Short mmCIF file of C-alpha atoms in Angstrom, two decimals:
data_model
loop_
_atom_site.label_atom_id
_atom_site.label_comp_id
_atom_site.label_asym_id
_atom_site.label_seq_id
_atom_site.Cartn_x
_atom_site.Cartn_y
_atom_site.Cartn_z
CA MET B 494 40.72 12.33 9.40
CA THR B 495 37.97 14.10 11.36
CA GLU B 496 36.13 11.78 13.73
CA ALA B 497 32.34 11.95 13.97
CA LEU B 498 31.16 12.17 17.58
CA VAL B 499 28.19 9.90 16.94
CA THR B 500 26.20 8.21 19.70
CA PRO B 501 27.00 4.45 19.72
CA GLN B 502 23.44 3.58 20.78
CA LEU B 503 22.06 5.48 17.78
CA LEU B 504 24.31 3.58 15.38
CA LYS B 505 22.92 0.30 16.64
CA TRP B 506 19.35 1.64 16.60
CA ALA B 507 19.70 2.82 12.99
CA ARG B 508 21.13 -0.54 11.87
CA GLU B 509 18.47 -2.60 13.65
CA ARG B 510 15.77 -0.32 12.28
CA ARG B 511 16.78 -1.52 8.80
CA HIS B 512 16.92 -5.12 10.00
CA PHE B 513 20.58 -5.33 8.95
CA SER B 514 23.10 -7.56 10.66
CA VAL B 515 26.44 -6.04 11.61
CA HIS B 516 28.03 -7.96 8.74
CA THR B 517 25.49 -6.72 6.17
CA ALA B 518 25.69 -3.08 7.25
CA ALA B 519 29.49 -3.18 7.35
CA ASN B 520 29.66 -4.56 3.81
CA LYS B 521 27.42 -1.79 2.53
CA VAL B 522 29.74 0.93 3.86
CA ASN B 523 32.93 -0.96 2.96
CA VAL B 524 34.31 -1.52 6.46
CA GLU B 525 35.14 -4.68 8.38
CA PRO B 526 32.32 -5.99 10.62
CA HIS B 527 34.55 -5.76 13.70
CA LYS B 528 35.04 -2.05 12.93
CA LEU B 529 31.30 -1.35 12.89
CA ASP B 530 30.88 -3.41 16.04
CA ALA B 531 33.52 -1.25 17.74
CA TRP B 532 31.65 1.91 16.68
CA GLU B 533 28.41 0.59 18.15
CA LYS B 534 30.16 -0.23 21.43
CA GLY B 535 31.83 3.17 21.62
CA GLN B 536 35.31 1.67 21.47
CA GLU B 537 36.13 3.54 18.26
CA ARG B 538 34.57 6.33 16.19
CA PRO B 539 33.88 6.51 12.46
CA THR B 540 35.26 9.32 10.35
CA LEU B 541 32.86 12.03 9.27
CA ARG B 542 32.67 10.54 5.78
CA GLN B 543 32.05 7.03 7.16
CA ALA B 544 29.26 8.33 9.41
CA GLN B 545 27.64 10.12 6.47
CA SER B 546 27.87 6.96 4.38
CA LEU B 547 26.34 4.94 7.20
CA ALA B 548 23.43 7.38 7.60
CA GLN B 549 22.74 7.23 3.87
CA THR B 550 22.91 3.43 3.83
CA LEU B 551 20.60 3.12 6.83
CA ASN B 552 18.18 5.74 5.51
CA VAL B 553 18.27 8.02 8.54
CA PRO B 554 18.94 11.77 8.69
CA PHE B 555 22.63 12.31 9.43
CA GLY B 556 21.77 14.37 12.52
CA TYR B 557 19.97 11.41 14.09
CA LEU B 558 23.32 9.70 14.73
CA PHE B 559 24.24 12.45 17.20
CA LEU B 560 21.07 12.30 19.31
CA SER B 561 21.34 11.13 22.91
CA ILE B 562 18.42 8.69 22.58
CA PRO B 563 16.58 7.18 19.59
CA PRO B 564 13.69 9.34 18.31
CA ILE B 565 10.13 8.14 18.77
CA GLU B 566 8.74 7.58 15.29
CA LYS B 567 4.98 8.03 15.22
CA LEU B 568 2.85 7.07 12.26
CA PRO B 569 0.76 9.97 10.91
CA LEU B 570 -2.32 7.75 10.36
CA PRO B 571 -4.34 5.52 12.72
CA ASP B 572 -2.88 2.01 12.75
CA PHE B 573 -5.46 -0.79 12.54
CA ARG B 574 -3.01 -3.64 11.97
CA THR B 575 -3.27 -4.72 15.61
CA VAL B 576 -6.18 -5.21 17.99
CA THR B 577 -5.13 -2.29 20.21
CA GLY B 578 -4.31 0.03 17.33
CA THR B 579 -0.76 0.38 18.65
CA PRO B 580 2.06 -0.52 16.22
CA SER B 581 3.79 -3.74 17.25
CA SER B 582 7.16 -2.43 16.09
CA THR B 583 8.91 0.61 14.69
CA PRO B 584 7.86 1.19 11.06
CA SER B 585 10.51 0.28 8.52
CA PRO B 586 12.19 3.17 6.68
CA GLU B 587 10.57 1.91 3.48
CA PHE B 588 7.08 2.02 4.94
CA ALA B 589 7.67 5.40 6.57
CA ASP B 590 8.97 6.83 3.30
CA VAL B 591 6.05 5.69 1.12
CA LEU B 592 3.55 6.83 3.75
CA ASN B 593 5.05 10.30 4.02
CA ASP B 594 5.37 10.51 0.23
CA ALA B 595 1.69 9.63 -0.18
CA LEU B 596 0.74 12.28 2.37
CA ARG B 597 2.69 14.91 0.42
CA LYS B 598 0.93 13.91 -2.78
CA GLN B 599 -2.48 13.94 -1.09
CA GLU B 600 -1.90 17.36 0.48
CA TRP B 601 -0.82 18.86 -2.86
CA TYR B 602 -3.86 17.42 -4.63
CA HIS B 603 -6.16 18.66 -1.85
CA ASP B 604 -4.87 22.22 -2.32
CA TYR B 605 -5.20 21.87 -6.10
CA GLN B 606 -8.78 20.62 -5.88
CA LYS B 607 -9.65 23.42 -3.48
CA SER B 608 -8.20 26.04 -5.84
CA GLU B 609 -10.25 24.53 -8.66
CA GLY B 610 -13.45 24.85 -6.62
CA ALA B 611 -13.99 21.08 -6.57
CA HIS B 612 -17.09 19.83 -4.80
CA PRO B 613 -16.79 17.42 -1.84
CA ILE B 614 -17.07 13.76 -2.82
CA ALA B 615 -20.45 12.53 -1.62
CA PHE B 616 -19.54 8.97 -0.63
CA ILE B 617 -16.66 9.89 1.71
CA GLY B 618 -17.96 9.24 5.21
CA ARG B 619 -21.45 8.40 3.92
CA PHE B 620 -21.65 5.61 6.50
CA THR B 621 -20.18 4.93 9.95
CA ARG B 622 -18.75 1.90 11.70
CA LYS B 623 -22.18 1.41 13.30
CA ASP B 624 -23.85 0.70 9.96
CA ASN B 625 -24.50 -2.67 8.35
CA ALA B 626 -21.60 -4.10 6.30
CA GLU B 627 -23.96 -5.38 3.59
CA MET B 628 -25.51 -1.92 3.20
CA VAL B 629 -22.11 -0.23 2.85
CA ALA B 630 -20.93 -2.86 0.34
CA ALA B 631 -24.08 -2.48 -1.75
CA ASP B 632 -23.45 1.26 -1.98
CA ILE B 633 -19.84 0.70 -3.06
CA ARG B 634 -20.92 -1.80 -5.74
CA LYS B 635 -23.57 0.61 -7.01
CA ALA B 636 -21.25 3.64 -7.09
CA LEU B 637 -18.43 1.80 -8.88
CA ARG B 638 -20.57 -0.66 -10.86
CA VAL B 639 -18.79 -3.72 -9.49
CA ASN B 640 -20.93 -6.41 -11.09
CA ASP B 641 -21.01 -9.48 -13.32
CA ASP B 642 -20.52 -7.36 -16.43
CA MET B 643 -17.26 -5.98 -15.02
CA ARG B 644 -16.08 -9.51 -14.18
CA ARG B 645 -17.02 -10.91 -17.60
CA HIS B 646 -14.97 -8.26 -19.38
CA SER B 647 -11.90 -9.06 -17.27
CA GLN B 648 -10.02 -12.10 -18.52
CA ASN B 649 -7.86 -12.35 -15.41
CA TRP B 650 -7.14 -10.81 -12.02
CA GLU B 651 -4.76 -8.22 -13.48
CA GLN B 652 -7.36 -6.88 -15.91
CA PHE B 653 -9.99 -6.81 -13.18
CA LEU B 654 -7.65 -4.90 -10.86
CA SER B 655 -6.79 -2.36 -13.57
CA GLU B 656 -10.47 -1.78 -14.36
CA PHE B 657 -11.33 -1.60 -10.65
CA VAL B 658 -8.63 1.04 -10.11
CA ARG B 659 -9.82 2.98 -13.18
CA ARG B 660 -13.36 3.14 -11.82
CA VAL B 661 -12.17 4.15 -8.36
CA GLU B 662 -10.05 6.96 -9.82
CA ASN B 663 -12.93 8.11 -12.03
CA ALA B 664 -14.97 8.41 -8.84
CA GLY B 665 -12.39 10.86 -7.47
CA VAL B 666 -10.04 8.69 -5.41
CA LEU B 667 -6.28 8.70 -6.02
CA VAL B 668 -4.96 5.13 -6.16
CA LEU B 669 -1.22 4.53 -5.78
CA ARG B 670 0.13 1.01 -6.32
CA SER B 671 3.78 0.27 -5.69
CA GLY B 672 5.98 -2.42 -4.24
CA ILE B 673 9.05 -0.20 -3.85
CA VAL B 674 10.06 3.21 -2.51
CA GLY B 675 9.91 5.72 -5.37
CA THR B 676 11.77 4.17 -8.30
CA ASN B 677 14.35 2.37 -6.14
CA THR B 678 13.94 -1.34 -6.91
CA TYR B 679 16.33 -2.22 -4.07
CA ARG B 680 13.97 -0.78 -1.45
CA LYS B 681 11.06 -3.20 -1.55
CA LEU B 682 7.96 -3.01 0.62
CA ASP B 683 6.99 -5.88 2.90
CA VAL B 684 3.42 -7.21 2.77
CA GLN B 685 3.93 -8.69 6.23
CA GLU B 686 4.28 -5.11 7.50
CA PHE B 687 1.34 -3.58 5.62
CA ARG B 688 -0.85 -4.19 2.60
CA GLY B 689 -2.36 -0.76 2.20
CA PHE B 690 -3.63 2.43 3.74
CA ALA B 691 -6.36 4.98 3.12
CA ILE B 692 -6.44 8.74 3.63
CA SER B 693 -10.03 9.89 4.02
CA ASP B 694 -10.58 13.40 2.66
CA ASN B 695 -13.66 14.70 0.86
CA LEU B 696 -11.59 16.54 -1.76
CA SER B 697 -8.56 14.30 -2.22
CA PRO B 698 -9.08 10.80 -0.81
CA LEU B 699 -6.13 8.48 -1.42
CA ILE B 700 -5.54 4.74 -1.34
CA PHE B 701 -2.12 3.10 -1.38
CA ILE B 702 -1.77 -0.59 -2.26
CA ASN B 703 1.37 -2.63 -1.62
CA ALA B 704 2.09 -4.08 -5.07
CA GLN B 705 4.42 -6.75 -3.67
CA ASP B 706 1.23 -8.71 -2.96
CA ALA B 707 -0.50 -11.08 -5.39
CA LYS B 708 -3.03 -9.47 -7.74
CA ALA B 709 -6.01 -11.16 -6.04
CA ALA B 710 -4.80 -9.85 -2.68
CA GLN B 711 -4.41 -6.34 -4.12
CA ILE B 712 -8.01 -6.46 -5.32
CA PHE B 713 -9.18 -7.31 -1.82
CA THR B 714 -6.98 -4.58 -0.31
CA LEU B 715 -8.48 -2.01 -2.70
CA ALA B 716 -12.00 -3.02 -1.63
CA HIS B 717 -10.93 -2.91 2.02
CA GLU B 718 -9.47 0.59 1.71
CA LEU B 719 -12.61 1.75 -0.10
CA ALA B 720 -14.55 0.63 2.96
CA HIS B 721 -12.37 2.92 5.07
CA LEU B 722 -13.28 5.85 2.80
CA TRP B 723 -16.98 5.02 2.76
CA ILE B 724 -17.06 5.17 6.57
CA GLY B 725 -14.75 8.19 6.61
CA GLU B 726 -11.90 6.67 8.61
CA SER B 727 -8.26 6.95 7.51
CA GLY B 728 -5.96 4.13 8.51
CA ILE B 729 -3.15 1.69 7.88
CA SER B 730 -4.30 -1.85 7.20
CA ASN B 731 -3.18 -5.40 6.73
CA PRO B 732 -6.44 -6.85 5.37
CA ASP B 733 -6.96 -10.54 6.05
CA TYR B 734 -10.55 -11.74 5.80
CA THR B 735 -9.35 -15.29 6.46
CA LYS B 736 -8.23 -14.73 10.07
CA ARG B 737 -9.73 -17.44 12.26
CA SER B 738 -10.75 -15.18 15.11
CA SER B 739 -11.98 -11.59 15.32
CA GLN B 740 -9.75 -11.30 18.38
CA GLN B 741 -6.75 -11.37 16.04
CA GLN B 742 -7.85 -8.14 14.39
CA HIS B 743 -8.84 -4.58 15.23
CA LEU B 744 -12.65 -4.31 15.19
CA LEU B 745 -12.67 -1.56 12.56
CA ASP B 746 -10.38 -3.50 10.23
CA ARG B 747 -12.53 -6.60 10.70
CA PHE B 748 -15.58 -4.53 9.75
CA CYS B 749 -13.81 -3.23 6.62
CA ASP B 750 -12.83 -6.81 5.71
CA GLN B 751 -16.50 -7.80 5.91
CA ILE B 752 -17.45 -4.88 3.67
CA ALA B 753 -14.70 -5.81 1.20
CA ALA B 754 -15.79 -9.45 1.07
CA GLU B 755 -19.41 -8.45 0.51
CA THR B 756 -18.39 -5.94 -2.16
CA LEU B 757 -16.44 -8.51 -4.16
CA VAL B 758 -18.40 -11.66 -3.28
CA PRO B 759 -22.01 -10.74 -2.39
CA ASN B 760 -23.25 -13.40 -0.02
CA GLN B 761 -26.60 -14.13 -1.65
CA ASP B 762 -24.96 -14.37 -5.05
CA PHE B 763 -22.28 -16.63 -3.58
CA LEU B 764 -24.88 -19.00 -2.11
CA SER B 765 -26.68 -19.24 -5.45
CA ARG B 766 -23.46 -20.25 -7.22
CA TRP B 767 -22.01 -22.63 -4.62
CA GLN B 768 -22.72 -26.27 -5.47
CA ASP B 769 -22.75 -28.61 -2.51
CA LYS B 770 -22.22 -31.67 -4.72
CA ARG B 771 -19.17 -30.18 -6.38
CA PRO B 772 -15.74 -31.01 -4.86
CA LEU B 773 -14.46 -28.30 -2.53
CA GLU B 774 -11.38 -27.66 -4.64
CA ASP B 775 -13.53 -27.14 -7.76
CA ASN B 776 -15.85 -24.75 -5.92
CA LEU B 777 -12.89 -22.72 -4.70
CA GLN B 778 -11.20 -22.49 -8.10
CA ILE B 779 -14.37 -21.77 -10.09
CA LEU B 780 -15.68 -19.09 -7.74
CA ALA B 781 -12.28 -17.46 -7.19
CA THR B 782 -11.94 -17.14 -10.97
CA LEU B 783 -15.49 -15.83 -11.32
CA TYR B 784 -15.26 -13.19 -8.58
CA LYS B 785 -11.58 -12.36 -9.24
CA VAL B 786 -10.59 -12.94 -5.62
CA SER B 787 -8.24 -15.39 -3.93
CA GLU B 788 -9.33 -18.89 -2.98
CA PHE B 789 -8.76 -17.80 0.62
CA VAL B 790 -11.69 -15.37 0.38
CA VAL B 791 -13.98 -17.97 -1.19
CA LEU B 792 -12.98 -20.52 1.45
CA ARG B 793 -13.80 -18.07 4.24
CA ARG B 794 -17.14 -17.27 2.61
CA ALA B 795 -17.89 -20.99 2.52
CA TYR B 796 -16.91 -21.41 6.17
CA ASP B 797 -19.05 -18.46 7.30
CA ASN B 798 -22.02 -20.02 5.49
CA ASP B 799 -21.45 -23.49 6.99
CA LYS B 800 -20.50 -24.94 3.62
CA VAL B 801 -17.32 -26.44 5.08
CA SER B 802 -16.60 -27.70 8.58
CA HIS B 803 -14.02 -26.15 10.88
CA SER B 804 -11.61 -29.04 10.27
CA GLU B 805 -12.08 -28.77 6.48
CA TYR B 806 -11.49 -25.04 6.66
CA GLU B 807 -8.27 -25.44 8.66
CA ALA B 808 -6.95 -28.19 6.39
CA ARG B 809 -7.69 -26.35 3.16
CA PHE B 810 -6.43 -23.06 4.60
CA GLN B 811 -3.09 -24.67 5.40
CA LYS B 812 -2.91 -26.26 1.96
CA LEU B 813 -3.43 -22.88 0.31
CA LEU B 814 -0.79 -21.37 2.57
CA ASP B 815 1.69 -24.05 1.59
CA ARG B 816 1.40 -23.06 -2.06
CA GLY B 817 3.09 -19.82 -1.10
CA ARG B 818 2.66 -16.33 -2.45
CA ARG B 819 3.59 -15.77 -6.07
CA LYS B 820 6.52 -13.42 -6.48
CA LEU B 821 5.47 -10.53 -8.64
CA LYS B 822 7.42 -7.79 -10.37
CA ASP B 823 6.38 -4.28 -9.50
CA GLY B 824 4.66 -2.24 -12.16
CA GLY B 825 5.82 -4.20 -15.21
CA GLY B 826 8.60 -3.39 -17.63
CA ASP B 827 7.17 -0.16 -19.12
CA PHE B 828 8.64 2.76 -17.14
CA TYR B 829 5.89 5.23 -18.07
CA ARG B 830 3.08 2.80 -17.34
CA ALA B 831 4.72 1.95 -14.02
CA LEU B 832 4.99 5.67 -13.21
CA LEU B 833 1.25 6.12 -13.72
CA VAL B 834 0.48 3.08 -11.59
CA ARG B 835 2.79 4.12 -8.74
CA ASN B 836 1.73 7.76 -8.63
CA SER B 837 -1.95 7.48 -9.63
CA ASN B 838 -3.01 8.14 -13.20
CA THR B 839 -5.14 11.09 -12.08
CA LEU B 840 -2.44 12.70 -9.95
CA THR B 841 0.29 12.25 -12.58
CA LEU B 842 -1.75 13.86 -15.35
CA THR B 843 -2.81 16.68 -13.03
CA LEU B 844 0.78 17.39 -12.02
CA LEU B 845 2.01 17.40 -15.61
CA SER B 846 -0.83 19.67 -16.69
CA ALA B 847 -0.05 22.05 -13.81
CA VAL B 848 3.57 22.22 -14.99
CA SER B 849 2.56 22.92 -18.59
CA GLU B 850 0.25 25.71 -17.40
CA GLY B 851 3.00 27.27 -15.30
CA ARG B 852 1.19 26.58 -12.03
CA LEU B 853 3.84 24.19 -10.74
CA SER B 854 7.61 24.17 -11.20
CA HIS B 855 9.36 21.30 -12.94
CA ARG B 856 11.41 20.72 -9.80
CA ASP B 857 8.36 20.41 -7.52
CA ALA B 858 6.62 18.10 -9.97
CA ALA B 859 9.71 15.90 -10.21
CA GLN B 860 9.86 15.62 -6.42
CA LEU B 861 6.18 14.71 -6.17
CA LEU B 862 6.57 12.04 -8.85
CA SER B 863 9.84 10.76 -7.35
CA VAL B 864 11.79 11.22 -10.58
CA LYS B 865 14.83 13.24 -11.60
CA LEU B 866 14.34 16.62 -13.24
CA LYS B 867 15.64 15.44 -16.62
CA THR B 868 13.35 12.41 -16.44
CA LEU B 869 10.32 14.66 -15.97
CA ILE B 870 10.81 16.15 -19.46
CA GLN B 871 10.75 12.67 -20.99
CA VAL B 872 7.69 11.82 -18.91
CA GLN B 873 5.91 14.89 -20.30
CA LYS B 874 6.81 13.95 -23.86
CA ASN B 875 5.66 10.37 -23.48
CA ILE B 876 2.52 10.99 -21.45
CA LEU B 877 1.26 14.46 -22.40
CA GLY B 878 3.05 14.96 -25.71
CA THR B 879 5.76 17.26 -27.00
CA ALA B 880 3.50 20.31 -27.02
CA PHE B 881 3.32 20.31 -23.24
CA ALA B 882 6.97 19.38 -22.84
CA ASN B 883 8.03 22.39 -24.89
CA ALA B 884 5.60 24.84 -23.29
#
């Protein structure tokens, strides 16, 4: 059997990058843990087939295992998840894959829009980080008609989110929502790593939302990423309006959180609805249901307006934390509906139309939608109809 002259250090780097233990990684490639440990220490070498299997399992290019030192993986967008803007750790393969996939989609749509003679979207970069958060939020609400009528027609958070996304896409922004890489349900995204990101572009702006999060949290993330577009700044985010101190957060992300909160829960409207004589728990539940946000956001609004003391805020915050995040399935059970949600309704229909018009190959469309070639035909039949599928 031909031995693969892999670099032991790179084997360990690739495994740790996936957050796999030696035991877990060994099981996935059907070898004994002591065997993998020996490879990582340079005491033995894997066969060529074993090395290829390991690279596939660890989601790294096969050639990486032969490098002398681990590659430096840089994110292609500004990272606002930390105060300094510097990533605290190497991005997971899952995060890197969805980010690069979104960039490919955005670049294709940009070229398409340009070829169609599309006009620049007026609200992209309309404001700057020096502007007033309330002013930016008011413009977002006006442009997307985020108001009481929209809330009244949404029976729950899921309906509100769907309608919110629909309005954002109608305004010209691609919205991708997924909790997994492509269609691989085994490769789930981690909300602790990121909740969303925005690509600011006046022809093809894009927002990605981590669908592993609760629906109320996804709504806030969407509003947060819209703030990034309105001030014309791309970036990776982990929105958290509830953070106790602004020192815990990058200034720009804090600003976008303030815009998001004001977009969803306008402060003057909030003050008119808050009832001081009503129990705190009732206020939180009633207003969270009304505004279609989490109780965390309402609690923070109350704290910022001196409606609850610091000790009350901390106690209630911890109580809400203890409830835990609801585990949600990604995209629902309908494959075609999930495809539209994950790839953006606008982008999916545009891609399928481009295929039917002969402007894009079936193979390229399948790659952009992260589906197999044979699946694309069924997608066309179910989404565009048999006329397009047979064109």
